[in-house]
Amino acid sequence: MPPKAGFSRAKNVGYDDDDMYDDYSEEEYVGDGEGEGMSEEDKEQMVAGMVKVREALGSEYNKVKEVDIQDALWNYYYDVGKSVTFLKNKYAPKAPAPVKPKEVSRFDQAAGAADAKAPTSTGKHMLSCGTESRARTVSNLAMSGDGESIASLCEALRDELGAMSRKSPFTERTTRSQAPSCASDYTSARTKDFFWDVPWGNVPCSRLATITAQPAPYKGGLLGGSSKLAALAARRKQKQQEETAAKADVTTNGLTADKAVALLDRLHIRENPASAPIRDDTKPRYPKKRSDTPPPPEPATVDDEPIPEPQGIRIEFPNLRAKQPSMFGAILCGSPEEPRNPHIESALSNFPLPYANAKTFTDADPFSKPSPDDLVRQAQARSAGTTKAKTKTRGGTDGEKLAESVEKLVVETKVRSKNLNVVDEYRKCGLKRVANFVVIGHVDHGKSTLMGRLLYDLKVVDERSVDKLRQEAETIGKSSFALAWLMDQTPEERGRGVTVDIATVPFETEQTSFTILDAPGHRDFIPNMIAGVSQADFAVLVVDAQENSFQSGLKGQTKEHALIVRSMGIQRLIVAVNKMDTVSWSKERFDKARQATTAFFETASFSLKNITFIPCAGLSGDNVTKLVTDENAEWYSGPTFLEALEASEPKPRALERPLRLTINDVFRGSGQNPLSISGQIEAGTLQIGDVVLTLPSRETATVKAIELPDGSPADWAVAGQIPTLHLVDIDAVHLRLGDLLCAPTDPVRLVKSFTCKMLAFEHVMPQFVDVFRGKQQATGLITALASILNKNTGEVTRRKPRIVRPGEVARVRIELEGSAGLPLEVGGRIVLRDGGRTVGAGLLESYT
Amino acid sequence: MKLLRQQIEAKTGAGSATLLPEEPEDMWHAYNLIQTTDQIRAKAIRRISKDMGAGAVTSQRIALDLTIAVTSTDFDLASNELHVAGRVVSENEHVKLGSHHTLDLELNRKFTLEKVDGWDSVAVGMLSEACNTSSRAEMWAVVMGEGMANICLITEHQTILRNRVEVAVPRKGKGHMEQHNKGLEKFHSTLLGTLQRDMEGAKRDAQTEKTVPLLLASAGFYAQAFLQFVKEHAVRSGNKFLQALVPSIVVAHSAGEHVHNLAEVLASPACTAKLSDAKFTRETALMDTFMKHMRLEDGRAAYGPREVERAVESGAVGRGGGVLLISNTLFRSHNLAERKRWVALVDRVKDVEGGEVRVLSSLHESGKRLEALGSVAAILTYPLEEMDEEEEDVANGVHANDEEMII
């Protein structure tokens, strides 16, 4: 039954050089049991050692107990010197062993009492250090009630624990600091009658052992909570309580108690003989269980020294005296008259938990309160200042609350619509006229430079940035491009001196807020130009005054652009005869250009009254915003280019119609607005909070914010404006350039085949064409040439033609390839292109 | 395709041919060759259920040779798979006469094709063309724009869209230049990655060391910019495959980023120089000639079944430049009378009139253009007048300037 001496010694051998033994409280060491396990040789040595030690100690230490001497010798392996030092140390300073004035925590007492009266508890804690087999012996002993042998065993276990604790500096420190207080507390009279009814109470002081627990890492215990976190939570909770309650004696800290109970409850197993046989079956579970469940917060430790945790939080425990014995205590002392709960017993017959019988346990509902983890999280959230974090509670009862809180969160993020009557707002606010114009013309006729000059003279861009551009342009030998670079921003555009994509730049005059849509002149980028034209109210056609350049333009994109603009429904046209400075403001050149262009417009069925001719020079800035100063230009008395712009009426806006907006750009607006689009509102109105439908992806999005072209935020936007919309509730993959945003209540249909009137620019026969609707594009097949129409009356002049000649108007049937189709409406305008040439422009008549 | 055995009587056209498809494209040839009512014999795997009595049924899979009379064919372009459905015409111990079966024709597995009505001239022509392995022009093409590209494989008879790359490139604007450049960079790397995967995969499948030329086509200088990116990437990454590829890259101009924009590319001098002998470039050139005549309205072009037949009857598609362009879709017609009509037309042009006949693949751009025109067109040797049905030329645009135009 008792451990063999060799066993115990073997353990101690490896422990002889310990420096911590001096600090270690030795007084609980029990010598009684020692003799039983000692060999003859040991006994001899012990007797000899005793004599020597007594001598060395001298008379002033004659109070030293024999037991202690034996103990010391045993532990120091009969090294007299060390034993003497130890004993001196031990007896000299604290002979009167003053009772600590500090309040003893409830747990402390519970643990202390348990320790004092039930040595099993020692075993229990040591088990957590891994000396499992011996601990089991201890528990067996506990059942048989052999106090002495238990004590001796406990001692052995203690040694081992000491050895272990040395491995970890942390434990060592705590052990060291705790020892004296334990020593005093455990013997204190106050604890004596705390558990007066414990059957094995009143264990002599000499048999007491110390609970030394190694704080195990948190592994998600069965009942939750790591010791540190729990301690932190407990501390916070207590602080709270202290604040509220004025009492000096703080009322109970239920959580701490429960926690302690939960962890220490299991000790009861050893006192419950009924459960013993079954416990054997479940034996292998214990180590696991223990490692799962972290030991309770070590109160004695933190009393003296804070647990070295990162936050450096000190943990204080309330006076447990103020309350009834804890559940732990109750269980530990297990009142025998407690009625057993047959229901519980049967329920747990397969897996009886020893403390399941205790009333406190059966009544306790561990999940009724927030778990320690939750408490900690709550506390952390509070300390971090995040008030939003909701306490997540376990159990179904709080599920609804949780759902509710989540719902609330959603509501908070949702964009709220102000439900404005945008049309009224628009009329009330007296906004400036909004006009967008597209700048078209042949490549290198000076579109971008003219626009750059306009912006520069209107002080939309500051001198410094222009000077910078000028410098950059000069370094690559293209100084004349500086103004154009205000428009052409990509390295490719600058390097090649060609506009590739539409540049959208806003500027304001006193009456109107304009948006420039600077279109590329190069034939390859006509798709981009079409996208620009679809947003414009009127057009500025820039032609070069120089003869050669003018002629090549008339054959090229001057013509093509004008036709596209015309067939896209733009009537108003300003023809800027550019580069007048290069022809020294020759009236003759101007008139020639005017005549040639007019002749072409007549054939293209422009109404001439809507066309204004302005001579100007973009590079020098003559007649752009200020009148020309050149003396050769005295013949000209007309308006400046800017005046002509202001004289242009924008198209009537379809405010009352359902929303239509063609996406011209998709980008990342900013950190808060990860998804933004811009484009012109073709019809209808828009306000923050509106839900819009995207086509052809058929997804919905919510408008989070609206920005006007000049960057100012707005609550709403109306047709004609080109706002930036910050969208939420949609993924970027659903938004592509050219997609249509429309009102979900009145969406556009995605059309796959349709009939349209087509004005042919080239020969058209049944063929494949690219169908452009603004930026949007699809491949279509002209399946049938139905008829040639009279240009003005619309009468059918010829049925089923073989081919449509340029300039003829025909009714054709077009089928789109691919699955998506285009969002088209009756009356919508399309451009048909093939092989880099615009073959025609169409007006949708009907679709299927 | 390998012709293993041929027993076709020259006079009547009766007989059969045993063929072994070796390349993915051979499946396309087989698809064009196999007609409904043809009989095809190939190895098949069929699950045979046996009634063991008392309701017990055992089934096992048996490999056996089956002969079926074709009722329909199904060609999957993406995977080059050909499924031929039909009814069993030769009985054996497992399969009853007349039961249905669908043969999956596979590469490197022979099949025997027998035409009930005999092999006509077009079929024989197709057969010899299919078995001619000497001219195997092949080219990868990328038709691209900003943020969008189509990766195609152009072979002798097919233009296969292998992949489409679409990356949103934010446009230029106030403070968005970063995003634009980033988007472009991402687009280029995505495109290159996809292209490389496609090309390397195809190379693995073909098991050749030959580097297939690559054509980059775009409007503007997108292709040029991409080529620059490829070159830089090849140097930086030290990728052997790319480094070998770079010298064989051709840059051409196309109007847009769509597959049908390839037509223009294939007619461009850059391509014809490299691929002048390839079938598809010749066909593209012919289609362009046809279009030119159409535009000139010189009466030397005819399109549509009725018009072309009329032209052939009048002898306009004959010696000295007469070309009949006909899409192979017409010969795939399930309607036998329809097929015979076109075979007769082809025979007449070839044998009687002495004109040139071009069967255009419907998988090429030229074939697609032809299909839009009714799958048949002809370039005539002399102008035919009055081809429009209702030629009642009303004076157009006389009072043009007075009224608003209807469009």
mmCIF file of C-alpha atoms in Angstrom, chain B residues 262-378:
data_model
loop_
_atom_site.group_PDB
_atom_site.id
_atom_site.type_symbol
_atom_site.label_atom_id
_atom_site.label_comp_id
_atom_site.label_asym_id
_atom_site.label_seq_id
_atom_site.Cartn_x
_atom_site.Cartn_y
_atom_site.Cartn_z
ATOM 1 C CA LEU B 262 -10.182 37.985 -88.201
ATOM 2 C CA ALA B 263 -11.487 38.146 -91.758
ATOM 3 C CA GLU B 264 -9.724 41.444 -92.247
ATOM 4 C CA VAL B 265 -6.634 40.138 -90.536
ATOM 5 C CA LEU B 266 -6.370 37.038 -92.663
ATOM 6 C CA ALA B 267 -6.603 39.139 -95.796
ATOM 7 C CA SER B 268 -3.902 41.493 -94.620
ATOM 8 C CA PRO B 269 -0.489 41.400 -96.293
ATOM 9 C CA ALA B 270 1.198 40.467 -93.031
ATOM 10 C CA CYS B 271 -0.758 37.257 -92.966
ATOM 11 C CA THR B 272 -0.912 36.364 -96.591
ATOM 12 C CA ALA B 273 2.864 36.594 -96.728
ATOM 13 C CA LYS B 274 3.156 34.018 -94.009
ATOM 14 C CA LEU B 275 0.256 31.821 -94.906
ATOM 15 C CA SER B 276 -0.227 32.417 -98.591
ATOM 16 C CA ASP B 277 -0.709 28.780 -99.393
ATOM 17 C CA ALA B 278 -3.126 28.111 -96.612
ATOM 18 C CA LYS B 279 -6.608 27.262 -97.719
ATOM 19 C CA PHE B 280 -8.289 29.793 -95.516
ATOM 20 C CA THR B 281 -6.319 32.750 -96.774
ATOM 21 C CA ARG B 282 -7.227 31.870 -100.357
ATOM 22 C CA GLU B 283 -10.849 31.591 -99.397
ATOM 23 C CA THR B 284 -10.728 34.896 -97.576
ATOM 24 C CA ALA B 285 -9.227 36.513 -100.634
ATOM 25 C CA LEU B 286 -11.983 35.084 -102.813
ATOM 26 C CA MET B 287 -14.661 36.363 -100.494
ATOM 27 C CA ASP B 288 -13.089 39.797 -100.633
ATOM 28 C CA THR B 289 -13.093 39.702 -104.400
ATOM 29 C CA PHE B 290 -16.747 38.817 -104.305
ATOM 30 C CA MET B 291 -17.479 41.691 -101.947
ATOM 31 C CA LYS B 292 -15.575 44.051 -104.174
ATOM 32 C CA HIS B 293 -17.768 43.121 -107.131
ATOM 33 C CA MET B 294 -20.830 43.557 -104.988
ATOM 34 C CA ARG B 295 -19.746 47.014 -103.985
ATOM 35 C CA LEU B 296 -18.869 48.008 -107.478
ATOM 36 C CA GLU B 297 -22.288 46.795 -108.567
ATOM 37 C CA ASP B 298 -20.801 45.639 -111.805
ATOM 38 C CA GLY B 299 -23.167 42.703 -111.928
ATOM 39 C CA ARG B 300 -20.385 40.176 -111.626
ATOM 40 C CA ALA B 301 -21.392 38.906 -108.240
ATOM 41 C CA ALA B 302 -24.337 36.767 -107.321
ATOM 42 C CA TYR B 303 -25.421 35.473 -103.984
ATOM 43 C CA GLY B 304 -28.255 33.435 -102.636
ATOM 44 C CA PRO B 305 -29.413 30.063 -103.934
ATOM 45 C CA ARG B 306 -31.805 31.265 -106.589
ATOM 46 C CA GLU B 307 -29.539 33.921 -108.011
ATOM 47 C CA VAL B 308 -26.514 31.664 -108.151
ATOM 48 C CA GLU B 309 -28.434 28.861 -109.828
ATOM 49 C CA ARG B 310 -29.658 31.319 -112.391
ATOM 50 C CA ALA B 311 -26.136 32.521 -112.977
ATOM 51 C CA VAL B 312 -24.833 28.987 -113.406
ATOM 52 C CA GLU B 313 -27.615 28.195 -115.837
ATOM 53 C CA SER B 314 -26.730 31.224 -117.905
ATOM 54 C CA GLY B 315 -23.184 29.983 -117.997
ATOM 55 C CA ALA B 316 -21.727 32.913 -116.142
ATOM 56 C CA VAL B 317 -19.802 30.756 -113.700
ATOM 57 C CA GLY B 318 -17.472 29.203 -116.176
ATOM 58 C CA ARG B 319 -13.967 29.241 -117.515
ATOM 59 C CA GLY B 320 -12.008 32.420 -117.088
ATOM 60 C CA GLY B 321 -12.667 33.492 -113.557
ATOM 61 C CA GLY B 322 -15.998 32.004 -112.641
ATOM 62 C CA VAL B 323 -15.904 30.883 -109.043
ATOM 63 C CA LEU B 324 -18.618 29.117 -107.137
ATOM 64 C CA LEU B 325 -18.324 29.647 -103.416
ATOM 65 C CA ILE B 326 -20.344 27.219 -101.430
ATOM 66 C CA SER B 327 -20.423 26.526 -97.744
ATOM 67 C CA ASN B 328 -20.096 22.989 -96.505
ATOM 68 C CA THR B 329 -23.188 23.447 -94.396
ATOM 69 C CA LEU B 330 -25.206 22.813 -97.526
ATOM 70 C CA PHE B 331 -23.624 19.389 -97.917
ATOM 71 C CA ARG B 332 -24.337 18.521 -94.336
ATOM 72 C CA SER B 333 -27.998 18.965 -95.032
ATOM 73 C CA HIS B 334 -30.122 16.154 -93.753
ATOM 74 C CA ASN B 335 -32.392 16.615 -96.670
ATOM 75 C CA LEU B 336 -31.016 14.354 -99.366
ATOM 76 C CA ALA B 337 -32.736 16.157 -102.207
ATOM 77 C CA GLU B 338 -31.195 19.383 -101.009
ATOM 78 C CA ARG B 339 -27.755 17.838 -100.962
ATOM 79 C CA LYS B 340 -28.225 16.396 -104.414
ATOM 80 C CA ARG B 341 -29.234 19.798 -105.696
ATOM 81 C CA TRP B 342 -25.979 21.332 -104.534
ATOM 82 C CA VAL B 343 -23.862 18.417 -105.626
ATOM 83 C CA ALA B 344 -25.397 18.749 -109.058
ATOM 84 C CA LEU B 345 -24.604 22.449 -109.090
ATOM 85 C CA VAL B 346 -21.016 21.822 -108.082
ATOM 86 C CA ASP B 347 -20.653 19.089 -110.675
ATOM 87 C CA ARG B 348 -22.048 21.315 -113.338
ATOM 88 C CA VAL B 349 -19.711 24.189 -112.577
ATOM 89 C CA LYS B 350 -16.722 21.917 -112.342
ATOM 90 C CA ASP B 351 -17.333 19.548 -115.204
ATOM 91 C CA VAL B 352 -19.566 21.378 -117.649
ATOM 92 C CA GLU B 353 -18.758 25.047 -117.180
ATOM 93 C CA GLY B 354 -15.153 24.655 -116.203
ATOM 94 C CA GLY B 355 -15.356 27.113 -113.336
ATOM 95 C CA GLU B 356 -13.681 26.909 -109.996
ATOM 96 C CA VAL B 357 -15.528 25.489 -107.016
ATOM 97 C CA ARG B 358 -14.624 26.378 -103.476
ATOM 98 C CA VAL B 359 -16.200 24.587 -100.588
ATOM 99 C CA LEU B 360 -15.770 26.958 -97.673
ATOM 100 C CA SER B 361 -15.627 25.712 -94.150
ATOM 101 C CA SER B 362 -18.416 27.092 -92.072
ATOM 102 C CA LEU B 363 -15.969 27.255 -89.205
ATOM 103 C CA HIS B 364 -13.878 29.918 -90.874
ATOM 104 C CA GLU B 365 -14.615 33.578 -91.118
ATOM 105 C CA SER B 366 -14.943 33.420 -94.872
ATOM 106 C CA GLY B 367 -17.456 30.602 -94.509
ATOM 107 C CA LYS B 368 -19.394 32.588 -91.980
ATOM 108 C CA ARG B 369 -19.545 35.577 -94.273
ATOM 109 C CA LEU B 370 -20.755 33.292 -97.001
ATOM 110 C CA GLU B 371 -23.394 31.849 -94.724
ATOM 111 C CA ALA B 372 -24.736 35.313 -94.090
ATOM 112 C CA LEU B 373 -25.226 35.586 -97.825
ATOM 113 C CA GLY B 374 -27.211 32.381 -98.024
ATOM 114 C CA SER B 375 -24.334 29.895 -97.998
ATOM 115 C CA VAL B 376 -23.712 30.172 -101.706
ATOM 116 C CA ALA B 377 -22.285 32.898 -103.883
ATOM 117 C CA ALA B 378 -20.576 33.191 -107.216
#
